[in-house]
PDB file of C-alpha atoms in Angstrom:
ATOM      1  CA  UNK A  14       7.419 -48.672  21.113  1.00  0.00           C
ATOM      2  CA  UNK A  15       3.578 -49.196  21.116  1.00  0.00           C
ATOM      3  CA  UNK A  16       1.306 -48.355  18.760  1.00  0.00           C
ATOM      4  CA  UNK A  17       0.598 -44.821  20.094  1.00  0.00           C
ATOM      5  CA  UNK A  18       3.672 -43.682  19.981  1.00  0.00           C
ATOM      6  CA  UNK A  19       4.353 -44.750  16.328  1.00  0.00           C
ATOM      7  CA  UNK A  20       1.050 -43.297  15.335  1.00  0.00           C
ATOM      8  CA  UNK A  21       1.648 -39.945  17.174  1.00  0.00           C
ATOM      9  CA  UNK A  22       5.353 -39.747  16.125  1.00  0.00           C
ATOM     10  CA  UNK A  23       3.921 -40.421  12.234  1.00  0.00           C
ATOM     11  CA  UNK A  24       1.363 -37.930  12.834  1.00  0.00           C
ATOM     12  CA  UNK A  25       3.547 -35.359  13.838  1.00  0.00           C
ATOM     13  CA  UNK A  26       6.236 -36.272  11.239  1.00  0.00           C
ATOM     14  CA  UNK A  27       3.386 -35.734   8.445  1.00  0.00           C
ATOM     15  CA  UNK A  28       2.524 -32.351   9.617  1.00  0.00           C
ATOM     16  CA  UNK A  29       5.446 -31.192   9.207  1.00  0.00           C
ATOM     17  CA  UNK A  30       6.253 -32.288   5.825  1.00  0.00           C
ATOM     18  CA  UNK A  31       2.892 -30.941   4.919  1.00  0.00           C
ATOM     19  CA  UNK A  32       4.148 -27.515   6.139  1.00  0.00           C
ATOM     20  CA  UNK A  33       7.487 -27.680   4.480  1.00  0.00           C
ATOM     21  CA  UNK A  34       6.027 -28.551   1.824  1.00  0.00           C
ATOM     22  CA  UNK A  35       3.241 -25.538   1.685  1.00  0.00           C
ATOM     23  CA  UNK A  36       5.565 -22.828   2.795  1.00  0.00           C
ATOM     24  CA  UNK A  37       7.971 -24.039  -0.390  1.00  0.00           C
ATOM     25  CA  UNK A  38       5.100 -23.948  -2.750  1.00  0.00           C
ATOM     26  CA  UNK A  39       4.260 -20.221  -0.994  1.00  0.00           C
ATOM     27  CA  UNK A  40       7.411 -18.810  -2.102  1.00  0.00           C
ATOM     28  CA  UNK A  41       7.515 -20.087  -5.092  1.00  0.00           C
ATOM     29  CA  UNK A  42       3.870 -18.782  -5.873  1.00  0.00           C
ATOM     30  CA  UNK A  43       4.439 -15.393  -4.215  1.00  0.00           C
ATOM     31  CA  UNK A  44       8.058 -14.619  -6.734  1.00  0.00           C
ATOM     32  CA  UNK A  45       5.712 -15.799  -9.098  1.00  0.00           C
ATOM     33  CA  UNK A  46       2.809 -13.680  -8.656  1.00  0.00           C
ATOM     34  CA  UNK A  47       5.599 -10.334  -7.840  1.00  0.00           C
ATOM     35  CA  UNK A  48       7.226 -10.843 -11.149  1.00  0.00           C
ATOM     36  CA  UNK A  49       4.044 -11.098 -12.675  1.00  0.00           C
ATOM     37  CA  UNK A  50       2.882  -7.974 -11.145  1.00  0.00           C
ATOM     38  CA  UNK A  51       6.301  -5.964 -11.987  1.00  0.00           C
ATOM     39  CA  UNK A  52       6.102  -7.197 -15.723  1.00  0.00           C
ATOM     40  CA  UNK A  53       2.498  -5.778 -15.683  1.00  0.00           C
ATOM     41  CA  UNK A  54       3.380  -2.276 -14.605  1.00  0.00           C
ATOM     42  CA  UNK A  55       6.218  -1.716 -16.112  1.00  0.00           C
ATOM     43  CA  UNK A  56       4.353  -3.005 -19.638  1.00  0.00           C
ATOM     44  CA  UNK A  57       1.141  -0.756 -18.580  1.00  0.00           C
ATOM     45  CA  UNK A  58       2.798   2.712 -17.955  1.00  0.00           C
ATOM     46  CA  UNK A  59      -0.878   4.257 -17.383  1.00  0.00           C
ATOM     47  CA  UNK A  60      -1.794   1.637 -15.592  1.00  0.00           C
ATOM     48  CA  UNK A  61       1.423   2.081 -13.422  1.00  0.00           C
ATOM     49  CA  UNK A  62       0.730   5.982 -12.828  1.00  0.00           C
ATOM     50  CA  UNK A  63      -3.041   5.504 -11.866  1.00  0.00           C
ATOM     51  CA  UNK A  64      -1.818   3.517  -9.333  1.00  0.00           C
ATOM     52  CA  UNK A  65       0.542   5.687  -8.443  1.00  0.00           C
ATOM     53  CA  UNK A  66      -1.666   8.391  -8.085  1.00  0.00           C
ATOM     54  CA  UNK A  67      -4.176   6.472  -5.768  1.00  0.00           C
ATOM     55  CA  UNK A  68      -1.542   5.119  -3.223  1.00  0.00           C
ATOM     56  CA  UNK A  69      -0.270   9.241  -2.952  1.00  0.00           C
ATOM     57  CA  UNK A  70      -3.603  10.117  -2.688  1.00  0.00           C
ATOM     58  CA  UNK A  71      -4.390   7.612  -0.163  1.00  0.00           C
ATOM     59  CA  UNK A  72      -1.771   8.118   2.322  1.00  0.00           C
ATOM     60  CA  UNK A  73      -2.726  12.171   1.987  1.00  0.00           C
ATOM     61  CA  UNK A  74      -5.848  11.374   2.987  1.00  0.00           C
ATOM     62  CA  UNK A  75      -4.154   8.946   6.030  1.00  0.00           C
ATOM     63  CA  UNK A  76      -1.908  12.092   7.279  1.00  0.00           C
ATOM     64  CA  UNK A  77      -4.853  14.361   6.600  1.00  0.00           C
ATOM     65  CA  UNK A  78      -2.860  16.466   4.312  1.00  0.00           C
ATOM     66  CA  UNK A  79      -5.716  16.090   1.562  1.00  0.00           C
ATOM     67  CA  UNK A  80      -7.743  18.806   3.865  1.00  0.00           C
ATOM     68  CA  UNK A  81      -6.711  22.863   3.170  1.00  0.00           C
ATOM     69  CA  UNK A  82      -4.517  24.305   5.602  1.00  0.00           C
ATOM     70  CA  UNK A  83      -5.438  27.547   6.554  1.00  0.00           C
ATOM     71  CA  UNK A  84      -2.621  30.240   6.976  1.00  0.00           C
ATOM     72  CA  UNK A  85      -2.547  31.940  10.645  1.00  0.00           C
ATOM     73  CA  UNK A  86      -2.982  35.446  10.640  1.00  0.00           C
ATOM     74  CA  UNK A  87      -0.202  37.222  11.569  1.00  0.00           C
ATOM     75  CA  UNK A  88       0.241  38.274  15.236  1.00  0.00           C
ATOM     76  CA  UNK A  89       0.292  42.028  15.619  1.00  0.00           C
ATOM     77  CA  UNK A  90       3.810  43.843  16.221  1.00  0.00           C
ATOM     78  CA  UNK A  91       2.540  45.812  18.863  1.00  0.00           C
ATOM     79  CA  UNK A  92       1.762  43.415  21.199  1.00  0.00           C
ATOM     80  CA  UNK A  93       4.231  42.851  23.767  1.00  0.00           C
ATOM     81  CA  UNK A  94       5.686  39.435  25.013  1.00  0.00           C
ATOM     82  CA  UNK A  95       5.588  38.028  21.291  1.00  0.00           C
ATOM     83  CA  UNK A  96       8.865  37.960  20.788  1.00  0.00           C
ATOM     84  CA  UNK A  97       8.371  39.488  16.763  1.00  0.00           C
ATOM     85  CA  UNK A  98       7.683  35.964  15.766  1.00  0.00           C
ATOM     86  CA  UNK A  99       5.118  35.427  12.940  1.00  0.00           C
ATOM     87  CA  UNK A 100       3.897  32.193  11.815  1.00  0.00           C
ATOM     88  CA  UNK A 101       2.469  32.682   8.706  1.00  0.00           C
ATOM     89  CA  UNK A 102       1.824  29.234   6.372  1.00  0.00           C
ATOM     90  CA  UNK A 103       0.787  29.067   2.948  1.00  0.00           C
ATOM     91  CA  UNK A 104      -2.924  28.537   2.330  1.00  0.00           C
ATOM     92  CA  UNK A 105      -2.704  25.300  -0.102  1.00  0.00           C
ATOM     93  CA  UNK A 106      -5.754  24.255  -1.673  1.00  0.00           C
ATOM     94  CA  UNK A 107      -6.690  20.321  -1.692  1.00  0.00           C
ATOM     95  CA  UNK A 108      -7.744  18.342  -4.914  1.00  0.00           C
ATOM     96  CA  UNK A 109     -11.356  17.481  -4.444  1.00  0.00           C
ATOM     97  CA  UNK A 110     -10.965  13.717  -4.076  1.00  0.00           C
ATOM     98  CA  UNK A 111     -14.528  13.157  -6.253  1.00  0.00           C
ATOM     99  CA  UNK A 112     -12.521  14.871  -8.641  1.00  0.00           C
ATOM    100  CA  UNK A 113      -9.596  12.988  -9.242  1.00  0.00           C
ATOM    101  CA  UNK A 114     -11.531   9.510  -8.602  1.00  0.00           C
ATOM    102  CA  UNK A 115     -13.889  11.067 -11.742  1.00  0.00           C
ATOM    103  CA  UNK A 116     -10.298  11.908 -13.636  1.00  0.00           C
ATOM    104  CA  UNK A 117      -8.816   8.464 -12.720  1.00  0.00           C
ATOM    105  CA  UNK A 118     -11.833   6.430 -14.227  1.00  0.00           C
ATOM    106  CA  UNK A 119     -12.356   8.858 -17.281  1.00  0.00           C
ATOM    107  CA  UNK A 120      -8.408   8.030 -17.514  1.00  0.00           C
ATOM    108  CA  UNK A 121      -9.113   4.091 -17.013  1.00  0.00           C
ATOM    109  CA  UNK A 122     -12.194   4.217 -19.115  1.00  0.00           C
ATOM    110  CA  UNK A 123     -10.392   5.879 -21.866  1.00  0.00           C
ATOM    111  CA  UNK A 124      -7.752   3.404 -22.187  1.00  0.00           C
ATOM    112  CA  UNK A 125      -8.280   0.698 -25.086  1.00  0.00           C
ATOM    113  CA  UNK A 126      -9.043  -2.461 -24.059  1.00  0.00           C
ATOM    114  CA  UNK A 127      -6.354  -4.177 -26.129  1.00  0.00           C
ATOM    115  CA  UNK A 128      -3.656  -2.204 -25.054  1.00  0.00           C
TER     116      UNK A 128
END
């Protein structure tokens, strides 16, 4: 075997005892840093709700359901080649988002720092 070989073959050999070696300490650090994260919310009720609050407000916003939805008026009953059918939707109005950012950081803000 000449030296090349050996050197490549050790080169190769310590890569990948590097990497076994990260990807152990990753898992360890990552159920570390999740049971540190659980233990924190489920100590920090408020905490646990205002974040709550922002991840259901967030994916609103993503399906666009934070926006009003405006009822359809209903299709006259005289008109012919309707078929009767009405679609009539209730007219739901959206929380201002300023708002409840506001509300979450008066909420946040109110919260003793030593709790």
């Amino acid at each position: 075997m000449s030296f090349g070989e050996t050197y490549k073959h050790e080169t190769l050999q310590s890569r990948r005892d590097r990497s076994r070696r990260s990807m152990f300490w990753a898992r360890i650090l990552g159920i570390l840093l999740m049971l540190t994260i659980g233990a924190i919310l489920r100590s920090e009720p408020q905490l646990r709700q205002d974040l709550m609050d922002a991840g259901i407000n967030g994916i609103l916003k993503l399906t666009k359901r934070d926006q009003p939805q405006f009822a359809n008026a209903p299709l006259p009953t005289n008109t012919k080649g309707n078929g009767g059918i009405r679609i009539n939707r209730p007219v739901t109005e959206a929380p201002d988002s300023s708002a409840l950012a506001a509300q979450a950081g008066r909420r946040v803000a109110a919260r003793k720092v030593g709790d």
